[in-house]
Amino acid sequence: MTAQPTRQMHLNAFLMGVGHHEAAWRHPSTDERRLLDVRHYQELARIAERGKLDSIFFADNVAVGPRVQRHALATFEPVTLLSAIAVVTERIGLISTASTSYNEPYNLAREFASLDHISNGRAGWNIVTSGTEAEARNFGHESIPEHARRYERAGEFLDVVTALWDSWESDALVLDPAEGVFADPARVHDIDHVGERFRVHGPLNTPRGPQGRPLLVQAGSSESGKEFAAAHAEAVFTAQRSIEEAVQFYWDLKGRLERHGRTPDQVAVLPGVVPYLAETESAAIALEREFTDLISADHALGQLSRMVGIDLTGHPLDEPLPPLPDESEIEGAKSRFTLVKSLAQGEELTVRELIGKLGGGRGHRSFAGTPEQLADNLEQWFLAGAADGFNIMPPSLPGGLDLFVDHVVPILQDRGLFRREYTADTLRGHYGLDPVPTRHRTEALTR
Amino acid sequence: MTAQPTRQMHLNAFLMGVGHHEAAWRHPSTDERRLLDVRHYQELARIAERGKLDSIFFADNVAVGPRVQRHALATFEPVTLLSAIAVVTERIGLISTASTSYNEPYNLAREFASLDHISNGRAGWNIVTSGTEAEARNFGHESIPEHARRYERAGEFLDVVTALWDSWESDALVLDPAEGVFADPARVHDIDHVGERFRVHGPLNTPRGPQGRPLLVQAGSSESGKEFAAAHAEAVFTAQRSIEEAVQFYWDLKGRLERHGRTPDQVAVLPGVVPYLAETESAAIALEREFTDLISADHALGQLSRMVGIDLTGHPLDEPLPPLPDESEIEGAKSRFTLVKSLAQGEELTVRELIGKLGGGRGHRSFAGTPEQLADNLEQWFLAGAADGFNIMPPSLPGGLDLFVDHVVPILQDRGLFRREYTADTLRGHYGLDPVPTRHRTEALTR
């Protein structure tokens, strides 16, 4: 047995329909009819919990594309879904995406406070600003609000929701039936927020949750996104294809924290990985090819078009991409654009080859090999300062998650890189963070 | 055994914290620490399901008053809560309140579609326009939007959400892995709504739920409220203190349906009742008094002030109310205002007496008696055309609901007035309604 080092990996299971691979629903190992079955998602959460993972996570868009072909885009509102999962799990963290552009802060603060109570302190919020045209058009906009404006709104939005979460002190709920004191009004505070975009009086109508506030997660990689993460995020999901790029991103992000009065250990960086696992490397590579062969070329061209900001309809599959625009011209998903561009140009790939490489994780890296090889790879990234942990994106579900939990996690545990048992009860606890104290401190009980 | 008549009662359990009585949390039969325990609400739903009730229901406000004394106002966001309840129940309907004034239609449509899937067709929406100043101030308003404007917005809001629920035809999800056809784009429709208040492009990003759309519930009693209910509602919750007033309300509402192209059987009217049940009438009356004696006079004066639109702070408890304004000057909760006014003036009550009468159900009638007496009373209302069923508001929870389910429901069943077993699987089914067909009919599968 290895002595357990202080630094431990964080592992998040990124859940999506019946798998991250865009053709997962066509693969014989999946049952596409389970897409709208809540028990499927409950089962996935229980598998992740069996592996002692830190958390599960659902991405989200508030729109569906015109062709409705990508299976996982048409699914449940994630906070509603996570509440149904919370009551059949005990320890695993529950991270939901929600938009700062298309929600009211009061409603969002309340939904996450509710989820935090219902799960006994396991709620997390992946903060997104919603970077697609289709989403903007479902919320009264002619076109997508400008990138910088969206982040300005996100900043003020966060000011409001954190003030609302702080509006109830932890001991505001007195519950003294004999004296008839339900709550101490002196410990429940108006927030009186008057800003450029929001006017919110408060207090919140849900008492303070067990964590004080949910774990704050972020996944933007633009300049504004990285600054926002440095200011607020406690975990960052990111798409990094090589260890060199990942190390650069890691230190870039960590280096920004000091300016916001934070220390590098206050944020965990989790690059995504799509694992194709089998008993031998060649079987794993064959498995990846099986998935790739199921991709519809038409659909993949449409998806690639959106990633690179150019309409590729009818583009010959066996030629390279046309010249691509500069990253500065791209709204949203900048890091993914840059990955695709460097991949296409660096490896001189045809469009067909590029589609195969991208099919698994929409720009996230994939890894085909044995459980031992994946564990080696994750350890290497972890020790090189490329990652504090990983966002595990199984190509198929539940099968791909089962494999990871049953065959990769035990190796990481044996190497002392990952917990054998949960050491905390809350999501913040899993990420090594304390509950957040309120900004208010009323010393004496006043009546 | 009585032959079962065609017309059957509908029974809804209106759930609120540890009981509807405002001092319920102080009563020795309740455990006030369960207020924020999701298992408490799961247990209540299972009790109601044991009684074969049509549905459970949560009211909601998006604000908490300045004194934070009414226990049930500080609780969970109800859709999130109902999702956690959906997965531990099988048949009972799940009705959540949500505001048309302070939500985005796209988000609300999706949350309810998600709940409808998660519950296999048991979602209901109590449509409110949010009539309090405190709520307006949490959503950017200086003061409450005018009554008529709120209902205009509610009308357009409903146009948008019903169009979104219809945007996926029932068979749009093709799920043909062999052919690689996930959904048929010809059966997923943009809604292209461009109205005075909303611009929403669609389609929804959640496929059509099992019911087509949730059961639509309404509880407004103003002119606009009744017209809105006549146009849209499938169940109406209402506060009626006497059978005469209830009969009048019932036929007033039913009479309005024809103008909207609907028939009277398309809406069920459910007056509220707060039952104090015991083995003898005198024990039941003593039980009601026990609760009344726990009311804090200060708090009750504040609550009464909000009901009548006059600040009563410091008003002598043993004198009658001062002269009250006209109903037309009241924003929101008009029927409750009128009830209080007629009660105070008709019975010449002192403020103290009025507080006692109102303590149980905030204007809803209370009934103290044996289970047999309550069953007689409900049957009388039901047969007189005062009600299609009842909104059961137990003064304490879970105890009050247990009593109703175990002692009153069997009597109603024996009399052939209420189902012995569920005859449908969905909430719409319990209310005798079919799933709603989509407005779109694409005949052939196009690819």
Short mmCIF file of N, CA and C in Angstrom, two decimals, chain A residues 25-26 32-33 35-36 38 42 60-64 66-71 73-81 83-84 87 102-104 106-107 110-111 114-115 117-118 137-140 142 168 173 175-183 185 188 199-207, chain B residues 25-26 32-33 35-36 38 42 60-64 66-71 73-81 83-84 87 102-104 106-107 110-111 114-115 117-118 137-140 142 168 173 175-183 185 188 199-207:
data_model
loop_
_atom_site.label_atom_id
_atom_site.label_comp_id
_atom_site.label_asym_id
_atom_site.label_seq_id
_atom_site.Cartn_x
_atom_site.Cartn_y
_atom_site.Cartn_z
N TRP A 25 -26.38 7.01 -29.05
CA TRP A 25 -27.73 6.44 -29.03
C TRP A 25 -27.91 5.39 -30.13
N ARG A 26 -27.00 5.33 -31.11
CA ARG A 26 -27.09 4.33 -32.17
C ARG A 26 -26.27 3.09 -31.84
N GLU A 32 -31.59 3.74 -26.34
CA GLU A 32 -31.98 5.12 -26.61
C GLU A 32 -33.34 5.48 -26.03
N ARG A 33 -34.15 4.45 -25.70
CA ARG A 33 -35.47 4.73 -25.12
C ARG A 33 -35.37 5.24 -23.69
N LEU A 35 -33.61 7.75 -22.76
CA LEU A 35 -33.28 9.19 -22.77
C LEU A 35 -34.22 10.02 -21.91
N LEU A 36 -35.50 9.65 -21.89
CA LEU A 36 -36.49 10.43 -21.14
C LEU A 36 -36.98 9.66 -19.91
N VAL A 38 -36.33 8.98 -16.08
CA VAL A 38 -35.60 9.54 -14.94
C VAL A 38 -34.76 8.47 -14.24
N GLN A 42 -30.97 8.46 -12.55
CA GLN A 42 -30.74 8.05 -11.15
C GLN A 42 -29.70 6.94 -11.09
N ASP A 60 -26.20 22.35 -20.19
CA ASP A 60 -27.54 22.76 -20.60
C ASP A 60 -27.49 23.87 -21.62
N ASN A 61 -28.44 23.81 -22.55
CA ASN A 61 -28.73 24.90 -23.47
C ASN A 61 -30.20 25.19 -23.36
N VAL A 62 -30.59 26.46 -23.50
CA VAL A 62 -32.02 26.76 -23.46
C VAL A 62 -32.53 26.97 -24.89
N ALA A 63 -32.25 25.98 -25.71
CA ALA A 63 -32.71 25.97 -27.11
C ALA A 63 -32.39 24.59 -27.66
N VAL A 64 -33.03 24.25 -28.77
CA VAL A 64 -32.67 23.04 -29.48
C VAL A 64 -32.47 23.43 -30.93
N PRO A 66 -32.21 23.48 -35.10
CA PRO A 66 -33.30 23.31 -36.05
C PRO A 66 -33.46 21.87 -36.55
N ARG A 67 -32.38 21.09 -36.54
CA ARG A 67 -32.50 19.76 -37.10
C ARG A 67 -32.77 18.70 -36.02
N VAL A 68 -32.65 19.07 -34.76
CA VAL A 68 -32.99 18.19 -33.64
C VAL A 68 -32.37 16.80 -33.79
N GLN A 69 -31.11 16.75 -34.15
CA GLN A 69 -30.52 15.44 -34.39
C GLN A 69 -29.59 14.97 -33.29
N ARG A 70 -29.05 15.92 -32.57
CA ARG A 70 -28.17 15.51 -31.48
C ARG A 70 -29.04 15.10 -30.30
N HIS A 71 -28.95 13.84 -29.91
CA HIS A 71 -29.95 13.32 -28.99
C HIS A 71 -30.01 14.06 -27.67
N LEU A 73 -29.57 16.98 -26.68
CA LEU A 73 -29.98 18.37 -26.53
C LEU A 73 -31.43 18.51 -26.13
N ALA A 74 -32.21 17.47 -26.32
CA ALA A 74 -33.62 17.57 -25.99
C ALA A 74 -33.88 16.75 -24.74
N THR A 75 -33.74 17.39 -23.59
CA THR A 75 -33.86 16.61 -22.37
C THR A 75 -34.44 17.46 -21.25
N PHE A 76 -34.19 17.07 -20.00
CA PHE A 76 -34.87 17.71 -18.88
C PHE A 76 -34.15 18.96 -18.41
N GLU A 77 -34.91 19.84 -17.80
CA GLU A 77 -34.34 21.00 -17.11
C GLU A 77 -33.50 20.41 -15.97
N PRO A 78 -32.21 20.76 -15.86
CA PRO A 78 -31.33 19.99 -14.98
C PRO A 78 -31.55 20.15 -13.47
N VAL A 79 -32.01 21.29 -12.98
CA VAL A 79 -32.25 21.39 -11.53
C VAL A 79 -33.41 20.47 -11.15
N THR A 80 -34.45 20.46 -11.98
CA THR A 80 -35.60 19.58 -11.74
C THR A 80 -35.14 18.12 -11.74
N LEU A 81 -34.28 17.79 -12.71
CA LEU A 81 -33.77 16.42 -12.80
C LEU A 81 -32.90 16.08 -11.58
N SER A 83 -33.01 17.18 -8.61
CA SER A 83 -33.80 17.01 -7.40
C SER A 83 -34.31 15.57 -7.31
N ALA A 84 -34.71 15.02 -8.46
CA ALA A 84 -35.17 13.62 -8.50
C ALA A 84 -34.01 12.66 -8.24
N VAL A 87 -32.71 12.57 -4.13
CA VAL A 87 -33.39 11.76 -3.12
C VAL A 87 -33.10 10.26 -3.24
N TYR A 102 -30.54 34.35 -19.09
CA TYR A 102 -31.96 34.11 -19.33
C TYR A 102 -32.72 33.61 -18.11
N ASN A 103 -32.24 33.97 -16.92
CA ASN A 103 -32.97 33.69 -15.70
C ASN A 103 -33.11 34.97 -14.90
N GLU A 104 -34.06 34.98 -13.97
CA GLU A 104 -34.15 36.02 -12.96
C GLU A 104 -33.31 35.57 -11.78
N TYR A 106 -33.53 36.04 -8.62
CA TYR A 106 -34.30 35.57 -7.46
C TYR A 106 -34.73 34.12 -7.64
N ASN A 107 -35.23 33.79 -8.85
CA ASN A 107 -35.68 32.42 -9.11
C ASN A 107 -34.51 31.44 -9.06
N ARG A 110 -33.23 30.76 -5.58
CA ARG A 110 -34.15 29.93 -4.82
C ARG A 110 -34.10 28.48 -5.25
N GLU A 111 -34.00 28.23 -6.57
CA GLU A 111 -33.93 26.85 -7.05
C GLU A 111 -32.69 26.15 -6.49
N SER A 114 -33.02 25.53 -2.82
CA SER A 114 -33.92 24.39 -2.61
C SER A 114 -33.18 23.08 -2.84
N LEU A 115 -32.44 23.02 -3.96
CA LEU A 115 -31.68 21.80 -4.26
C LEU A 115 -30.65 21.53 -3.18
N HIS A 117 -30.90 22.25 0.02
CA HIS A 117 -31.60 21.65 1.16
C HIS A 117 -32.01 20.21 0.86
N ILE A 118 -32.63 20.02 -0.32
CA ILE A 118 -33.17 18.69 -0.66
C ILE A 118 -32.05 17.65 -0.69
N ARG A 137 -32.86 33.85 -29.12
CA ARG A 137 -34.15 34.03 -29.79
C ARG A 137 -35.31 33.40 -29.02
N ASN A 138 -35.03 32.63 -27.98
CA ASN A 138 -36.11 32.12 -27.12
C ASN A 138 -36.42 33.06 -25.96
N PHE A 139 -35.64 34.15 -25.87
CA PHE A 139 -35.79 35.06 -24.72
C PHE A 139 -35.87 36.52 -25.16
N GLY A 140 -36.55 36.74 -26.28
CA GLY A 140 -36.87 38.11 -26.66
C GLY A 140 -35.79 38.88 -27.41
N GLU A 142 -33.28 39.61 -30.70
CA GLU A 142 -33.17 39.40 -32.15
C GLU A 142 -31.92 38.58 -32.43
N TRP A 168 -30.25 35.09 4.62
CA TRP A 168 -30.62 34.38 5.85
C TRP A 168 -29.33 33.98 6.57
N LEU A 173 -33.34 30.82 11.60
CA LEU A 173 -34.52 30.00 11.88
C LEU A 173 -34.48 29.58 13.35
N LEU A 175 -37.22 28.65 15.43
CA LEU A 175 -38.10 27.50 15.68
C LEU A 175 -38.29 27.22 17.17
N ASP A 176 -38.78 28.22 17.86
CA ASP A 176 -39.06 28.07 19.28
C ASP A 176 -40.58 28.08 19.46
N PRO A 177 -41.19 26.87 19.49
CA PRO A 177 -42.65 26.82 19.55
C PRO A 177 -43.19 27.39 20.86
N ALA A 178 -42.45 27.19 21.94
CA ALA A 178 -42.96 27.64 23.23
C ALA A 178 -43.11 29.16 23.23
N GLU A 179 -42.08 29.84 22.73
CA GLU A 179 -42.13 31.30 22.71
C GLU A 179 -42.84 31.84 21.46
N GLY A 180 -43.13 30.95 20.50
CA GLY A 180 -43.79 31.40 19.28
C GLY A 180 -42.88 32.17 18.34
N VAL A 181 -41.57 31.93 18.46
CA VAL A 181 -40.63 32.62 17.56
C VAL A 181 -40.21 31.67 16.45
N PHE A 182 -40.69 31.94 15.24
CA PHE A 182 -40.36 31.10 14.10
C PHE A 182 -38.97 31.45 13.59
N ALA A 183 -38.81 32.70 13.20
CA ALA A 183 -37.50 33.16 12.73
C ALA A 183 -37.18 34.46 13.42
N PRO A 185 -36.25 38.03 12.88
CA PRO A 185 -36.22 38.98 11.75
C PRO A 185 -34.90 39.75 11.66
N VAL A 188 -32.57 38.03 9.24
CA VAL A 188 -33.02 37.85 7.85
C VAL A 188 -32.99 39.23 7.21
N ARG A 199 -32.83 45.15 -10.02
CA ARG A 199 -33.27 45.75 -8.76
C ARG A 199 -33.96 44.64 -7.99
N VAL A 200 -33.35 44.21 -6.90
CA VAL A 200 -33.89 43.08 -6.14
C VAL A 200 -33.87 43.44 -4.65
N HIS A 201 -35.05 43.37 -4.03
CA HIS A 201 -35.17 43.83 -2.66
C HIS A 201 -34.79 42.77 -1.64
N GLY A 202 -35.17 41.50 -1.89
CA GLY A 202 -34.88 40.45 -0.92
C GLY A 202 -35.75 40.56 0.30
N PRO A 203 -35.55 39.72 1.34
CA PRO A 203 -34.63 38.58 1.36
C PRO A 203 -35.14 37.42 0.50
N LEU A 204 -34.30 36.39 0.38
CA LEU A 204 -34.74 35.16 -0.29
C LEU A 204 -35.84 34.51 0.56
N ASN A 205 -36.72 33.74 -0.07
CA ASN A 205 -37.77 33.07 0.71
C ASN A 205 -37.46 31.60 0.97
N THR A 206 -36.21 31.25 0.91
CA THR A 206 -35.75 29.92 1.34
C THR A 206 -34.59 30.15 2.31
N PRO A 207 -34.66 29.55 3.50
CA PRO A 207 -33.57 29.74 4.46
C PRO A 207 -32.22 29.24 3.91
N TRP B 25 -47.04 25.08 13.54
CA TRP B 25 -45.68 24.71 13.94
C TRP B 25 -45.48 24.78 15.45
N ARG B 26 -46.41 25.44 16.15
CA ARG B 26 -46.31 25.52 17.61
C ARG B 26 -47.11 24.41 18.28
N GLU B 32 -41.76 20.95 14.00
CA GLU B 32 -41.41 22.10 13.19
C GLU B 32 -40.04 21.94 12.53
N ARG B 33 -39.22 21.00 13.04
CA ARG B 33 -37.90 20.81 12.42
C ARG B 33 -37.99 20.12 11.07
N LEU B 35 -39.80 21.15 8.62
CA LEU B 35 -40.14 22.13 7.59
C LEU B 35 -39.21 22.10 6.39
N LEU B 36 -37.93 21.86 6.62
CA LEU B 36 -36.96 21.87 5.54
C LEU B 36 -36.44 20.46 5.24
N VAL B 38 -37.06 17.21 3.11
CA VAL B 38 -37.79 16.75 1.92
C VAL B 38 -38.60 15.49 2.22
N GLN B 42 -42.38 14.20 1.07
CA GLN B 42 -42.59 12.88 0.42
C GLN B 42 -43.61 12.06 1.19
N ASP B 60 -47.43 29.21 -3.71
CA ASP B 60 -46.10 29.81 -3.73
C ASP B 60 -46.18 31.32 -3.83
N ASN B 61 -45.25 31.97 -3.16
CA ASN B 61 -44.98 33.39 -3.31
C ASN B 61 -43.51 33.55 -3.61
N VAL B 62 -43.14 34.51 -4.43
CA VAL B 62 -41.72 34.73 -4.69
C VAL B 62 -41.22 35.90 -3.85
N ALA B 63 -41.50 35.82 -2.57
CA ALA B 63 -41.04 36.82 -1.61
C ALA B 63 -41.33 36.28 -0.22
N VAL B 64 -40.69 36.86 0.77
CA VAL B 64 -41.03 36.53 2.15
C VAL B 64 -41.25 37.86 2.86
N PRO B 66 -41.52 40.93 5.70
CA PRO B 66 -40.43 41.52 6.48
C PRO B 66 -40.26 40.88 7.86
N ARG B 67 -41.34 40.34 8.42
CA ARG B 67 -41.21 39.82 9.78
C ARG B 67 -40.93 38.32 9.81
N VAL B 68 -41.05 37.65 8.66
CA VAL B 68 -40.68 36.25 8.54
C VAL B 68 -41.30 35.39 9.64
N GLN B 69 -42.58 35.60 9.90
CA GLN B 69 -43.14 34.86 11.04
C GLN B 69 -44.05 33.72 10.62
N ARG B 70 -44.60 33.83 9.42
CA ARG B 70 -45.47 32.74 8.98
C ARG B 70 -44.56 31.63 8.47
N HIS B 71 -44.62 30.48 9.13
CA HIS B 71 -43.59 29.48 8.89
C HIS B 71 -43.54 29.00 7.44
N LEU B 73 -44.05 30.27 4.63
CA LEU B 73 -43.66 31.13 3.51
C LEU B 73 -42.20 30.97 3.13
N ALA B 74 -41.40 30.40 4.02
CA ALA B 74 -39.99 30.27 3.70
C ALA B 74 -39.70 28.80 3.44
N THR B 75 -39.84 28.41 2.19
CA THR B 75 -39.68 26.99 1.93
C THR B 75 -39.11 26.77 0.53
N PHE B 76 -39.35 25.60 -0.04
CA PHE B 76 -38.67 25.24 -1.28
C PHE B 76 -39.40 25.74 -2.52
N GLU B 77 -38.66 25.92 -3.59
CA GLU B 77 -39.26 26.20 -4.89
C GLU B 77 -40.05 24.95 -5.25
N PRO B 78 -41.36 25.10 -5.57
CA PRO B 78 -42.23 23.91 -5.61
C PRO B 78 -41.99 22.93 -6.76
N VAL B 79 -41.55 23.37 -7.93
CA VAL B 79 -41.30 22.38 -9.00
C VAL B 79 -40.12 21.49 -8.60
N THR B 80 -39.09 22.11 -8.03
CA THR B 80 -37.94 21.35 -7.56
C THR B 80 -38.38 20.34 -6.50
N LEU B 81 -39.23 20.78 -5.59
CA LEU B 81 -39.72 19.90 -4.53
C LEU B 81 -40.57 18.77 -5.11
N SER B 83 -40.46 17.38 -7.97
CA SER B 83 -39.65 16.40 -8.68
C SER B 83 -39.12 15.35 -7.70
N ALA B 84 -38.72 15.81 -6.52
CA ALA B 84 -38.24 14.88 -5.48
C ALA B 84 -39.38 14.01 -4.95
N VAL B 87 -40.67 10.95 -7.71
CA VAL B 87 -39.95 9.68 -7.82
C VAL B 87 -40.21 8.73 -6.65
N TYR B 102 -43.30 36.76 -13.18
CA TYR B 102 -41.87 36.79 -12.85
C TYR B 102 -41.10 35.58 -13.33
N ASN B 103 -41.58 34.96 -14.40
CA ASN B 103 -40.83 33.89 -15.06
C ASN B 103 -40.70 34.19 -16.54
N GLU B 104 -39.76 33.55 -17.19
CA GLU B 104 -39.67 33.53 -18.65
C GLU B 104 -40.50 32.35 -19.12
N TYR B 106 -40.24 30.38 -21.64
CA TYR B 106 -39.47 29.23 -22.11
C TYR B 106 -39.02 28.37 -20.92
N ASN B 107 -38.53 29.04 -19.86
CA ASN B 107 -38.06 28.28 -18.69
C ASN B 107 -39.21 27.55 -18.00
N ARG B 110 -40.44 24.54 -19.91
CA ARG B 110 -39.52 23.43 -19.83
C ARG B 110 -39.54 22.75 -18.47
N GLU B 111 -39.64 23.53 -17.40
CA GLU B 111 -39.69 22.92 -16.06
C GLU B 111 -40.91 22.02 -15.93
N SER B 114 -40.55 18.92 -18.01
CA SER B 114 -39.62 18.01 -17.33
C SER B 114 -40.34 17.27 -16.21
N LEU B 115 -41.10 18.01 -15.39
CA LEU B 115 -41.83 17.38 -14.29
C LEU B 115 -42.85 16.39 -14.83
N HIS B 117 -42.59 14.58 -17.56
CA HIS B 117 -41.86 13.36 -17.92
C HIS B 117 -41.43 12.59 -16.67
N ILE B 118 -40.82 13.31 -15.72
CA ILE B 118 -40.26 12.66 -14.53
C ILE B 118 -41.36 11.95 -13.75
N ARG B 137 -41.04 43.73 -5.94
CA ARG B 137 -39.74 44.36 -5.62
C ARG B 137 -38.57 43.38 -5.71
N ASN B 138 -38.84 42.10 -5.85
CA ASN B 138 -37.75 41.14 -6.08
C ASN B 138 -37.45 40.95 -7.57
N PHE B 139 -38.24 41.62 -8.42
CA PHE B 139 -38.09 41.41 -9.86
C PHE B 139 -38.05 42.74 -10.62
N GLY B 140 -37.37 43.71 -10.02
CA GLY B 140 -37.08 44.94 -10.77
C GLY B 140 -38.17 45.99 -10.79
N GLU B 142 -40.70 48.85 -9.03
CA GLU B 142 -40.81 49.74 -7.87
C GLU B 142 -42.05 49.37 -7.07
N TRP B 168 -43.42 20.08 -30.06
CA TRP B 168 -43.03 18.70 -30.39
C TRP B 168 -44.29 17.87 -30.58
N LEU B 173 -40.20 12.11 -31.77
CA LEU B 173 -39.01 11.38 -31.36
C LEU B 173 -39.03 10.03 -32.08
N LEU B 175 -36.26 7.92 -32.87
CA LEU B 175 -35.36 6.97 -32.20
C LEU B 175 -35.14 5.70 -33.04
N ASP B 176 -34.68 5.89 -34.25
CA ASP B 176 -34.37 4.76 -35.11
C ASP B 176 -32.85 4.66 -35.26
N PRO B 177 -32.23 3.84 -34.40
CA PRO B 177 -30.76 3.78 -34.42
C PRO B 177 -30.22 3.23 -35.74
N ALA B 178 -30.95 2.28 -36.35
CA ALA B 178 -30.45 1.66 -37.57
C ALA B 178 -30.32 2.71 -38.67
N GLU B 179 -31.36 3.53 -38.81
CA GLU B 179 -31.34 4.57 -39.85
C GLU B 179 -30.63 5.85 -39.39
N GLY B 180 -30.35 5.93 -38.09
CA GLY B 180 -29.71 7.14 -37.58
C GLY B 180 -30.64 8.33 -37.48
N VAL B 181 -31.95 8.07 -37.38
CA VAL B 181 -32.91 9.16 -37.26
C VAL B 181 -33.31 9.31 -35.79
N PHE B 182 -32.83 10.37 -35.16
CA PHE B 182 -33.16 10.61 -33.76
C PHE B 182 -34.57 11.20 -33.66
N ALA B 183 -34.77 12.34 -34.29
CA ALA B 183 -36.09 12.97 -34.28
C ALA B 183 -36.43 13.37 -35.71
N PRO B 185 -37.42 16.21 -37.91
CA PRO B 185 -37.47 17.68 -37.82
C PRO B 185 -38.80 18.24 -38.31
N VAL B 188 -41.12 18.80 -35.38
CA VAL B 188 -40.68 19.68 -34.30
C VAL B 188 -40.75 21.09 -34.86
N ARG B 199 -41.12 37.66 -27.27
CA ARG B 199 -40.69 37.16 -28.58
C ARG B 199 -39.97 35.84 -28.31
N VAL B 200 -40.56 34.75 -28.76
CA VAL B 200 -39.99 33.43 -28.47
C VAL B 200 -40.00 32.59 -29.74
N HIS B 201 -38.83 32.14 -30.13
CA HIS B 201 -38.71 31.45 -31.41
C HIS B 201 -39.06 29.97 -31.35
N GLY B 202 -38.68 29.29 -30.28
CA GLY B 202 -38.93 27.85 -30.16
C GLY B 202 -38.04 27.07 -31.09
N PRO B 203 -38.22 25.73 -31.20
CA PRO B 203 -39.12 24.90 -30.38
C PRO B 203 -38.60 24.75 -28.94
N LEU B 204 -39.43 24.10 -28.10
CA LEU B 204 -38.98 23.76 -26.75
C LEU B 204 -37.87 22.71 -26.87
N ASN B 205 -36.97 22.66 -25.88
CA ASN B 205 -35.91 21.65 -25.95
C ASN B 205 -36.18 20.44 -25.05
N THR B 206 -37.44 20.22 -24.75
CA THR B 206 -37.86 18.98 -24.09
C THR B 206 -39.02 18.41 -24.90
N PRO B 207 -38.94 17.15 -25.29
CA PRO B 207 -40.03 16.56 -26.08
C PRO B 207 -41.36 16.59 -25.32
#
